[in-house]
């Protein structure tokens, strides 16, 4: 029986319990189930795929080490995702992330129609986001994709909430400009 | 911008990227490195440190004892005298004899000892000879001979120096003959007293098992007390003690109840407890004592939990409007809502036990200090629980199974006991002692029907008083 099929036979409770009991088979199943998603998370925060691999590795080590602290309050995936994001932020903080305005970027936002970006694939979106400057990209990821508020981001990154807001607006603006350029090229 | 943000989130939140091959193989060794396999208890650093500390203290204590045996001028070594007596010698100025302190002892026979005191005039010595023998198991007879010397080295036995010794209810009167030491008479008269001569036996008690010489001065007399070797098998002691105690809990987990025990582990935190007790000790040999008694032990624990509460509220909203006819119409709208929340509660749990210690103690020491190494078993014969805990469903439940839905049952448990004692003679048959110890739980102390087991290990230090029970007291 393949691991994927076995996953359906295991409840989340059994999966967690098996991992806490250091069952290697269950641990492997947990890895197989979530590694792809968390790799995508790490790629959005990292500067390259090598760093993303390191982030994912450390993320899973922390998940397995701290699994016994999961109190079954809220989503299990959300709990693991927070750990992975925290690991990513730790890597980013080592690089002393600059939160500076990029010259020539206006804070005013563009209003683009959904049909313009609706054709973009997920990989295209990932590439566009990865091209954002570090500060923009991190705040954009944390706010738009992970759903953290500016106040939470401010605490996580050690910046002002207003800085987070301005970085987001500028990130969004830069992203939209890139999308429009892509669309023109396509036309 | 909400649409744009939503589009990005919908597409990327659950997006999966290919995972590099071999990443799992990199995670496995890292993960295992973080959590090493649990060591057996004899390889546990805590256990090893405790054993090492006990051995170290034992070696130091023994070395101290053997290097500090009484070697001074006043030291008395009278190994041949099997019954223990504590002899008080009072030199009476009124008799013309000089006061002095013991300067020298001689062992003339296996049952005979001579004690020589130095007189104040420095010209004469007084020789007090003490001989004891055991007439039967309950009685000690004592013979005493006195002599003075006009000049050093020329001892003369004094005639007619006699005195009375009372032991229990028996009165023995002894005297000395100038040329022949012998027992002259015995009497059952308890009231006989004799203070003639230059030496009077003042009193004695059953002493400790070593040789103590001490000089006490008062306004009239100089009293030199000699403690002779003990007949240790007759010594009984009472020990009163109390100890602060810090306990740790070792939980055995059943796989089906892992989350239950995890929840307990998170909610519970042990704090300092205490032990108080009384023990009776008896000498088995010169150095070996057996101790047993009863003690009360209390382990304290803080238990924090969430108390969930639901509140139903009814809200009546009244609105009024004017209809087309100009009339004011009043409408009442009733709605209810439910508020759910929790409060963080703290319960201070106590785990009280009545325990029987059975301890063997090897003891040695000098005049003032004694050292002992202790080992034995603590039997917990009854337990009483107060407070709250979780039941199987993680609901709050009483700790004691005596209450409805209670969790823990009282059980008989055993613990290993090990420690060392430091005793200091504070006089009048009392010793003060400090006794660092550790207790290692051998059996589980909770209800295994809940799928887990727990036992306690403890560290503490007993502070107490030991009283030597007198078996006989002899006064003149």
XYZ file of C-alpha atoms in Angstrom:
663
model
C 0.000 0.000 0.000
C 1.454 3.345 -0.985
C 2.085 6.053 1.574
C -0.506 8.282 -0.077
C -3.182 5.641 0.315
C -2.204 5.013 3.882
C -2.581 8.698 4.635
C -6.263 8.506 3.991
C -6.545 5.663 6.434
C -4.893 7.619 9.220
C -6.725 10.329 11.053
C -4.863 13.473 11.979
C -4.951 12.314 15.593
C -3.322 9.001 14.729
C -0.737 10.762 12.614
C 0.255 13.087 15.449
C 0.237 10.304 17.973
C 2.459 8.129 15.809
C 4.924 10.972 15.319
C 5.066 11.682 19.046
C 5.785 8.014 19.627
C 8.710 8.378 17.229
C 7.165 5.981 14.756
C 9.395 6.478 11.677
C 6.716 5.275 9.302
C 4.206 7.856 10.537
C 6.832 10.570 10.589
C 7.623 9.831 6.975
C 3.919 10.039 6.146
C 3.622 13.431 7.814
C 6.630 14.623 5.853
C 5.226 13.348 2.580
C 1.893 15.012 3.254
C 3.156 18.488 4.050
C 6.655 18.822 2.610
C 5.410 20.169 -0.762
C 3.302 22.895 0.818
C 6.000 23.943 3.227
C 8.626 23.886 0.472
C 6.491 26.416 -1.336
C 6.356 28.530 1.835
C 10.116 28.379 2.227
C 10.713 29.283 -1.407
C 8.658 32.439 -0.964
C 10.865 33.576 1.942
C 14.264 32.337 0.817
C 16.748 33.927 -1.507
C 17.334 30.680 -3.386
C 16.303 27.034 -3.420
C 19.312 25.977 -1.346
C 18.248 28.229 1.484
C 14.661 26.999 1.093
C 15.855 23.407 1.560
C 17.704 24.345 4.723
C 14.627 26.162 6.015
C 12.386 23.190 5.297
C 14.809 20.779 6.937
C 15.033 22.801 10.101
C 11.285 23.382 10.045
C 10.533 19.654 10.086
C 13.124 18.977 12.757
C 11.415 21.573 14.934
C 7.977 20.173 14.178
C 9.002 16.671 15.253
C 10.804 17.977 18.322
C 7.885 20.077 19.529
C 4.971 17.949 18.449
C 4.180 16.949 22.007
C 3.405 20.611 22.732
C 0.566 20.713 20.231
C -2.584 21.118 22.313
C -5.180 20.325 19.658
C -6.368 23.889 19.733
C -6.802 25.104 16.182
C -5.533 23.658 12.949
C -2.631 21.246 13.040
C -1.439 22.397 9.638
C -1.639 26.001 10.818
C 0.478 25.099 13.857
C 3.126 23.471 11.676
C 3.002 26.329 9.194
C 3.707 28.848 11.948
C 6.792 26.868 12.919
C 8.029 26.808 9.332
C 7.365 30.544 8.879
C 9.212 31.264 12.131
C 12.189 29.265 10.894
C 12.116 31.245 7.640
C 12.031 34.513 9.577
C 14.982 33.363 11.641
C 16.987 32.873 8.458
C 15.866 36.246 7.167
C 16.816 38.015 10.381
C 20.308 36.595 10.090
C 20.609 38.524 6.834
C 19.562 41.751 8.603
C 16.678 42.465 6.342
C 16.561 46.089 5.085
C 13.151 47.726 5.003
C 13.897 50.573 2.671
C 11.818 52.259 0.029
C 12.898 51.464 -3.491
C 13.574 54.572 -5.577
C 10.956 55.367 -8.148
C 8.236 53.305 -6.462
C 5.129 55.286 -5.767
C 2.958 54.393 -2.819
C -0.185 54.931 -4.838
C -1.809 51.703 -5.919
C -2.852 50.659 -9.382
C -6.272 49.283 -10.047
C -5.899 46.411 -12.450
C -8.694 44.227 -13.660
C -8.834 40.579 -12.642
C -8.670 39.383 -16.245
C -5.153 40.834 -16.410
C -3.742 38.633 -13.650
C -6.299 35.837 -13.906
C -4.295 34.015 -16.510
C -1.134 33.827 -14.444
C -0.182 30.387 -13.200
C 0.852 29.675 -9.630
C 4.461 29.318 -10.698
C 4.297 32.677 -12.467
C 2.994 34.279 -9.307
C 5.766 32.663 -7.270
C 8.388 33.987 -9.665
C 6.920 37.460 -9.537
C 6.887 37.433 -5.752
C 10.426 36.107 -5.585
C 11.551 39.071 -7.690
C 10.287 41.524 -5.096
C 12.903 43.165 -2.868
C 13.396 41.298 0.401
C 11.484 43.670 2.656
C 8.543 43.932 0.278
C 8.429 40.204 -0.281
C 8.486 39.245 3.369
C 5.761 41.657 4.398
C 3.657 40.718 1.381
C 3.977 37.010 2.179
C 3.196 37.466 5.839
C 0.213 39.724 5.316
C -1.433 38.586 2.100
C -0.684 34.881 2.107
C -0.179 33.955 5.755
C -2.771 36.413 7.011
C -0.777 38.125 9.766
C -1.853 41.646 10.730
C 0.560 44.563 10.457
C 0.814 44.673 14.237
C 1.810 41.016 14.325
C 4.287 41.496 11.502
C 5.757 44.473 13.342
C 6.437 42.261 16.359
C 7.770 39.386 14.283
C 10.186 41.515 12.293
C 10.973 44.142 14.894
C 9.709 47.033 12.804
C 6.933 49.616 13.109
C 3.441 48.655 11.988
C 3.441 51.711 9.739
C 6.603 50.419 8.042
C 4.858 47.116 7.427
C 1.872 48.908 5.881
C 4.017 51.030 3.584
C 6.107 48.017 2.535
C 2.945 46.117 1.669
C 1.520 48.916 -0.415
C 4.765 49.266 -2.304
C 5.082 45.517 -2.755
C 1.617 45.308 -4.135
C 2.299 48.227 -6.492
C 5.529 46.668 -7.746
C 3.857 43.333 -8.239
C 1.024 44.849 -10.207
C 3.429 46.768 -12.404
C 5.257 43.566 -13.177
C 1.984 41.822 -13.986
C 0.997 44.602 -16.372
C 4.396 44.396 -18.079
C 4.003 40.652 -18.434
C 0.543 41.107 -19.927
C 1.883 43.613 -22.463
C 4.595 41.199 -23.459
C 2.014 38.482 -23.860
C -0.149 40.725 -26.047
C -7.124 45.428 -3.668
C -8.988 42.724 -1.817
C -9.617 40.820 -5.049
C -5.960 40.896 -6.004
C -4.843 39.798 -2.550
C -7.462 37.071 -2.468
C -6.363 35.828 -5.870
C -2.768 35.596 -4.705
C -3.693 33.859 -1.454
C -6.054 31.398 -3.121
C -3.382 30.395 -5.565
C -0.369 30.292 -3.312
C -1.519 29.355 0.193
C -1.880 25.692 -0.685
C 0.629 25.705 -3.498
C 3.042 22.806 -3.452
C 6.563 22.878 -4.787
C 8.664 19.858 -5.606
C 10.623 18.632 -2.638
C 14.284 17.949 -3.348
C 15.194 14.301 -3.290
C 17.020 13.152 -0.202
C 15.635 15.831 2.087
C 13.936 13.273 4.336
C 17.211 11.424 4.737
C 18.751 14.698 5.897
C 15.955 15.278 8.417
C 16.057 11.835 10.064
C 19.565 12.047 11.583
C 18.982 15.662 12.672
C 15.761 14.716 14.378
C 17.312 11.756 16.165
C 20.215 13.914 17.267
C 17.800 16.317 18.931
C 16.174 13.619 21.045
C 18.597 10.992 22.249
C 17.210 7.723 23.525
C 16.481 7.802 27.233
C 19.304 6.424 29.331
C 18.807 3.714 31.931
C 18.561 5.203 35.395
C 22.039 4.062 36.438
C 23.468 6.072 33.552
C 21.389 9.095 34.469
C 23.569 12.016 35.498
C 21.310 12.908 38.405
C 21.545 9.397 39.840
C 25.296 9.200 39.283
C 25.843 12.573 40.938
C 23.897 11.496 43.993
C 25.839 8.249 44.361
C 29.122 10.077 43.796
C 28.215 12.655 46.423
C 27.352 9.945 48.967
C 30.591 8.044 48.298
C 32.679 11.230 48.469
C 31.143 12.358 51.705
C 31.553 8.839 53.085
C 35.258 8.758 52.269
C 35.827 12.226 53.696
C 33.841 11.400 56.823
C 35.699 8.150 57.391
C 39.074 9.777 56.792
C 38.184 12.536 59.198
C 37.155 10.027 61.823
C 40.232 7.852 61.551
C 42.658 10.761 61.493
C 41.060 12.558 64.392
C 40.840 9.860 66.999
C 41.577 11.144 70.437
C 45.321 11.387 70.703
C 45.691 14.252 73.141
C 47.085 14.086 76.623
C 43.663 13.608 78.084
C 42.659 10.848 75.763
C 41.583 7.655 77.442
C 41.749 4.364 75.624
C 40.347 1.584 77.644
C 39.332 -1.000 75.143
C 39.243 -3.861 77.569
C 36.421 -2.441 79.629
C 33.450 -3.993 78.004
C 30.536 -2.342 79.879
C 30.117 1.273 79.098
C 30.231 3.723 81.915
C 30.597 7.366 82.128
C 32.768 8.145 85.109
C 32.880 11.407 86.892
C 35.793 11.982 89.156
C 35.571 14.709 91.649
C 38.662 15.639 93.573
C 37.597 17.067 96.860
C 39.694 19.892 98.183
C 38.275 19.265 101.632
C 40.072 15.963 101.887
C 43.385 17.554 101.285
C 43.817 16.075 97.917
C 44.693 18.257 95.045
C 42.483 18.969 92.131
C 43.808 18.164 88.734
C 43.206 16.903 85.320
C 43.893 13.548 83.835
C 47.328 13.351 82.379
C 47.959 9.707 81.818
C 46.277 6.367 81.663
C 47.567 2.886 82.084
C 46.099 -0.391 81.194
C 47.360 -2.903 83.677
C 44.927 -5.646 83.022
C 42.294 -6.510 80.605
C 39.701 -5.338 83.055
C 41.720 -2.742 84.844
C 42.616 0.830 84.133
C 44.572 3.407 86.008
C 43.917 7.058 85.596
C 46.507 9.452 86.875
C 45.654 13.033 87.629
C 48.082 15.837 87.973
C 47.704 17.704 91.209
C 47.767 21.469 91.373
C 50.843 21.550 93.538
C 52.726 19.802 90.725
C 54.447 17.608 93.250
C 51.976 14.872 93.830
C 49.941 12.788 91.539
C 46.705 11.110 92.300
C 46.127 7.799 90.686
C 42.576 6.662 90.258
C 42.233 3.152 89.157
C 39.038 1.985 87.674
C 38.104 -1.531 86.989
C 34.815 -2.841 85.782
C 33.524 -6.197 85.042
C 30.235 -7.475 83.904
C 28.510 -9.717 86.339
C 25.465 -10.383 84.239
C 23.642 -8.932 81.305
C 21.864 -6.238 83.242
C 24.411 -5.203 85.801
C 27.727 -3.535 85.756
C 29.940 -3.689 88.795
C 32.660 -1.235 89.264
C 35.702 -1.352 91.382
C 37.750 1.695 92.101
C 41.114 2.143 93.661
C 42.789 5.363 94.616
C 46.349 6.249 95.310
C 48.354 9.383 95.732
C 52.016 9.929 95.379
C 54.011 12.247 97.528
C 56.596 12.278 94.846
C 56.242 11.552 91.242
C 56.587 7.945 90.352
C 56.030 6.583 93.853
C 52.447 5.630 93.980
C 50.886 4.658 97.277
C 47.596 3.021 97.560
C 45.308 4.702 99.982
C 43.583 2.592 102.538
C 39.991 3.022 103.404
C 39.001 4.884 100.355
C 35.558 3.666 99.664
C 32.591 4.931 97.800
C 29.159 3.950 96.764
C 27.912 3.242 93.338
C 24.274 2.907 92.545
C 23.223 1.244 89.414
C 19.543 0.845 88.788
C 18.310 -0.167 92.191
C 21.426 -1.896 93.226
C 23.934 -0.315 95.538
C 27.422 -1.613 95.645
C 29.930 -0.369 98.086
C 33.526 -0.821 97.281
C 36.646 0.001 99.078
C 40.271 -0.542 98.536
C 42.841 -2.191 100.574
C 46.335 -0.831 100.707
C 47.913 -3.986 99.490
C 45.121 -5.859 97.910
C 42.456 -4.505 95.701
C 39.271 -6.242 96.444
C 35.613 -5.781 96.907
C 34.863 -5.374 100.572
C 31.138 -5.325 100.770
C 27.949 -4.924 98.887
C 24.853 -3.226 100.088
C 21.291 -2.862 98.973
C 21.063 0.472 100.727
C 20.389 3.064 98.121
C 20.996 5.965 100.435
C 24.554 5.208 101.246
C 26.902 7.877 100.138
C 30.529 8.233 100.570
C 32.722 11.158 99.783
C 35.890 10.408 101.616
C 39.176 10.148 99.964
C 40.490 12.224 97.239
C 38.286 10.757 94.587
C 34.569 10.321 94.444
C 32.610 8.659 91.797
C 30.056 11.223 90.892
C 27.796 9.751 88.292
C 27.718 7.898 85.091
C 25.367 7.191 82.281
C 25.441 4.910 79.356
C 27.756 6.712 77.025
C 28.506 6.690 73.343
C 30.708 4.150 71.704
C 33.923 6.101 71.770
C 36.122 7.576 74.447
C 35.359 11.049 75.617
C 37.413 13.030 78.001
C 36.319 16.444 79.019
C 37.069 18.767 81.873
C 34.361 20.890 83.398
C 35.125 23.629 85.866
C 32.826 25.110 88.396
C 33.469 27.309 91.405
C 34.341 24.474 93.747
C 35.482 21.489 91.866
C 37.174 20.335 88.787
C 35.291 17.446 87.324
C 36.890 15.178 84.871
C 34.555 12.924 83.027
C 35.766 9.814 81.342
C 33.641 7.904 78.957
C 34.665 4.353 78.513
C 33.934 2.007 75.640
C 30.332 1.299 75.088
C 28.452 -1.897 75.270
C 26.751 -0.797 72.101
C 24.075 -3.418 71.925
C 22.304 -1.724 74.773
C 22.043 1.717 73.213
C 18.735 3.087 72.078
C 18.134 6.466 70.512
C 15.137 8.578 69.634
C 15.408 10.873 66.642
C 13.064 13.745 65.843
C 13.528 15.391 62.484
C 12.012 17.587 59.805
C 13.078 18.188 56.249
C 12.294 20.471 53.353
C 11.934 18.284 50.303
C 11.923 18.777 46.567
C 10.298 16.063 44.493
C 10.257 15.200 40.849
C 7.698 13.022 39.173
C 8.462 10.262 36.724
C 5.515 9.395 34.548
C 5.161 6.090 32.754
C 3.185 6.552 29.571
C 0.822 4.151 27.974
C 0.759 4.850 24.242
C -3.027 5.094 24.185
C -2.985 7.843 26.797
C -0.113 9.931 25.617
C -2.151 13.097 25.217
C -3.706 12.661 28.608
C -0.329 12.514 30.284
C 0.918 15.369 28.139
C -1.996 17.500 29.287
C -1.241 16.575 32.900
C 2.401 17.356 32.432
C 1.606 20.803 31.089
C -0.896 21.631 33.804
C 1.022 20.334 36.810
C 4.108 21.740 38.451
C 5.650 20.313 41.603
C 6.762 22.685 44.336
C 8.626 22.243 47.611
C 7.216 19.787 50.151
C 8.324 18.556 53.522
C 8.777 15.535 55.799
C 8.536 15.309 59.582
C 9.028 12.185 61.603
C 10.283 10.277 64.593
C 12.613 7.283 64.541
C 13.901 4.835 67.085
C 17.477 3.689 66.547
C 19.287 0.752 68.104
C 22.915 -0.245 67.998
C 23.436 -3.649 66.419
C 27.205 -3.405 66.589
C 29.624 -0.671 67.503
C 29.034 1.112 64.237
C 25.837 -0.301 62.831
C 22.423 1.036 63.819
C 18.983 0.006 62.712
C 16.406 2.772 62.562
C 12.679 2.700 62.098
C 9.751 4.912 62.959
C 6.992 6.849 61.306
C 7.033 9.985 59.215
C 4.629 12.294 57.457
C 5.427 13.440 53.951
C 3.669 16.091 51.899
C 4.322 16.795 48.225
C 2.834 20.028 46.915
C 1.777 20.603 43.366
C 0.286 23.497 41.460
C -2.372 22.521 38.944
C -3.543 25.064 36.377
C -6.495 24.457 34.151
C -9.071 26.245 32.039
C -12.602 26.390 33.357
C -14.888 26.827 30.413
C -18.112 28.710 30.862
C -21.041 29.537 28.614
C -23.318 32.454 29.213
C -26.727 32.913 27.559
C -27.912 36.495 27.195
C -31.246 37.770 25.974
C -31.457 41.183 24.370
C -34.724 42.982 23.786
C -34.557 45.758 21.191
C -37.463 48.141 21.006
C -37.992 50.281 17.948
C -40.779 52.665 17.142
C -41.820 54.239 13.888
C -44.663 56.366 12.597
C -46.977 54.724 10.106
C -48.835 56.333 7.258
C -51.684 57.256 9.565
C -49.301 59.142 11.779
C -49.548 56.631 14.597
C -46.428 55.611 16.484
C -45.909 51.871 16.303
C -43.601 50.174 18.776
C -41.873 46.900 17.855
C -39.963 44.733 20.267
C -37.352 42.413 18.889
C -35.995 39.732 21.164
C -32.728 37.976 20.439
C -30.413 35.747 22.410
C -26.690 35.211 22.135
C -24.271 32.851 23.759
C -20.908 33.894 25.105
C -18.325 31.174 25.562
C -15.049 31.685 27.335
C -12.800 30.289 29.983
C -11.067 31.287 33.163
C -7.600 30.182 34.141
C -7.913 28.411 37.481
C -5.204 27.263 39.850
C -5.534 24.403 42.297
C -2.867 23.765 44.909
C -2.783 20.008 45.209
C -1.298 18.078 48.095
C -0.148 14.500 48.169
C 0.147 13.457 51.835
C 1.647 10.169 52.904
C 2.252 8.252 56.084
C 5.532 6.414 55.730
C 7.537 3.820 57.624
C 11.283 4.170 57.209
C 13.515 1.143 57.785
C 17.098 2.312 57.608
C 20.481 0.785 58.320
C 23.104 3.278 59.365
C 26.867 2.868 59.631
C 28.152 5.416 62.094
C 31.547 6.511 63.330
C 33.091 9.614 64.765
C 35.082 11.291 67.464
C 34.232 13.063 70.693
C 32.042 15.710 69.145
C 31.309 14.803 65.592
C 29.807 11.680 64.153
C 29.310 10.732 60.564
C 26.876 8.147 59.266
C 26.008 6.623 55.910
C 22.377 5.579 55.686
C 20.481 3.283 53.358
C 17.121 1.608 53.473
C 13.539 1.479 52.384
C 10.672 3.922 52.888
C 7.295 2.219 52.825
C 4.368 4.471 52.063
C 1.520 2.856 53.970
C -1.217 5.413 53.303
C -1.766 8.340 50.953
C -4.228 11.196 51.019
C -4.822 13.407 48.007
C -6.403 16.837 47.875
C -6.924 18.993 44.824
C -7.857 18.622 41.191
C -6.552 16.936 38.090
C -7.752 15.791 34.668
C -9.725 12.649 34.053
C -9.423 10.543 30.886
C -11.517 13.008 28.909
C -9.383 15.938 30.038
C -12.193 17.200 32.238
C -11.338 18.535 35.668
C -11.821 15.896 38.353
C -11.039 15.530 42.057
C -7.593 14.123 42.737
C -8.724 11.629 45.329
C -10.624 8.544 44.254
C -12.579 8.809 47.514
C -14.536 11.642 45.910
C -16.926 11.157 43.042
C -15.060 10.728 39.721
C -11.777 11.027 41.617
C -8.653 9.837 39.882
C -5.939 8.696 42.281
C -6.256 5.764 44.628
C -4.256 5.375 47.762
C -1.603 2.733 47.318
C 1.261 1.184 49.226
C 4.547 2.141 47.622
C 8.197 1.593 48.287
C 11.114 3.966 47.855
C 14.839 3.436 48.168
C 16.428 5.739 50.716
C 20.051 6.824 50.742
C 21.883 9.580 52.511
C 24.520 10.668 54.961
C 24.292 12.164 58.445
C 26.441 14.603 60.332
C 25.889 14.520 64.099
C 27.208 16.936 66.681
C 27.184 16.261 70.410
C 25.361 19.113 72.113
C 25.549 17.533 75.559
C 23.153 15.887 77.984
C 22.765 12.865 75.727
C 21.588 14.976 72.806
C 23.044 15.158 69.338
C 21.992 17.587 66.645
C 22.148 16.207 63.137
C 21.760 17.126 59.507
C 20.967 14.368 57.044
C 20.961 15.016 53.294
C 19.083 12.250 51.527
C 17.481 11.111 48.332
C 14.462 8.904 47.821
C 14.049 6.897 44.656
C 10.547 5.643 43.979
C 10.412 1.943 43.249
C 6.719 1.525 42.632
C 3.954 3.557 41.116
C 1.847 5.828 43.212
C -1.264 6.346 41.140
C -4.162 4.612 39.580
C -2.991 2.628 36.600
C -6.517 2.278 35.274
C -6.017 5.676 33.680
C -3.325 4.251 31.454
C -0.345 5.872 33.029
C 1.745 5.450 36.121
C 3.760 7.876 38.148
C 6.278 7.729 40.918
C 8.148 10.329 42.876
C 11.850 10.852 43.462
C 12.844 13.309 46.160
C 15.800 15.182 47.541
C 15.836 16.676 51.023
C 17.828 17.323 54.142
C 16.641 16.227 57.572
C 17.442 18.504 60.478
C 16.880 16.917 63.835
C 17.759 16.032 67.388
C 18.845 12.621 68.615
C 18.386 11.650 72.219
C 20.225 8.743 73.749
C 17.885 6.854 76.024
C 19.622 6.257 79.369
C 19.508 2.665 80.503
C 20.889 3.326 83.922
C 21.924 6.291 85.980
C 24.295 6.064 88.881
C 24.705 8.756 91.450
C 26.611 9.048 94.662
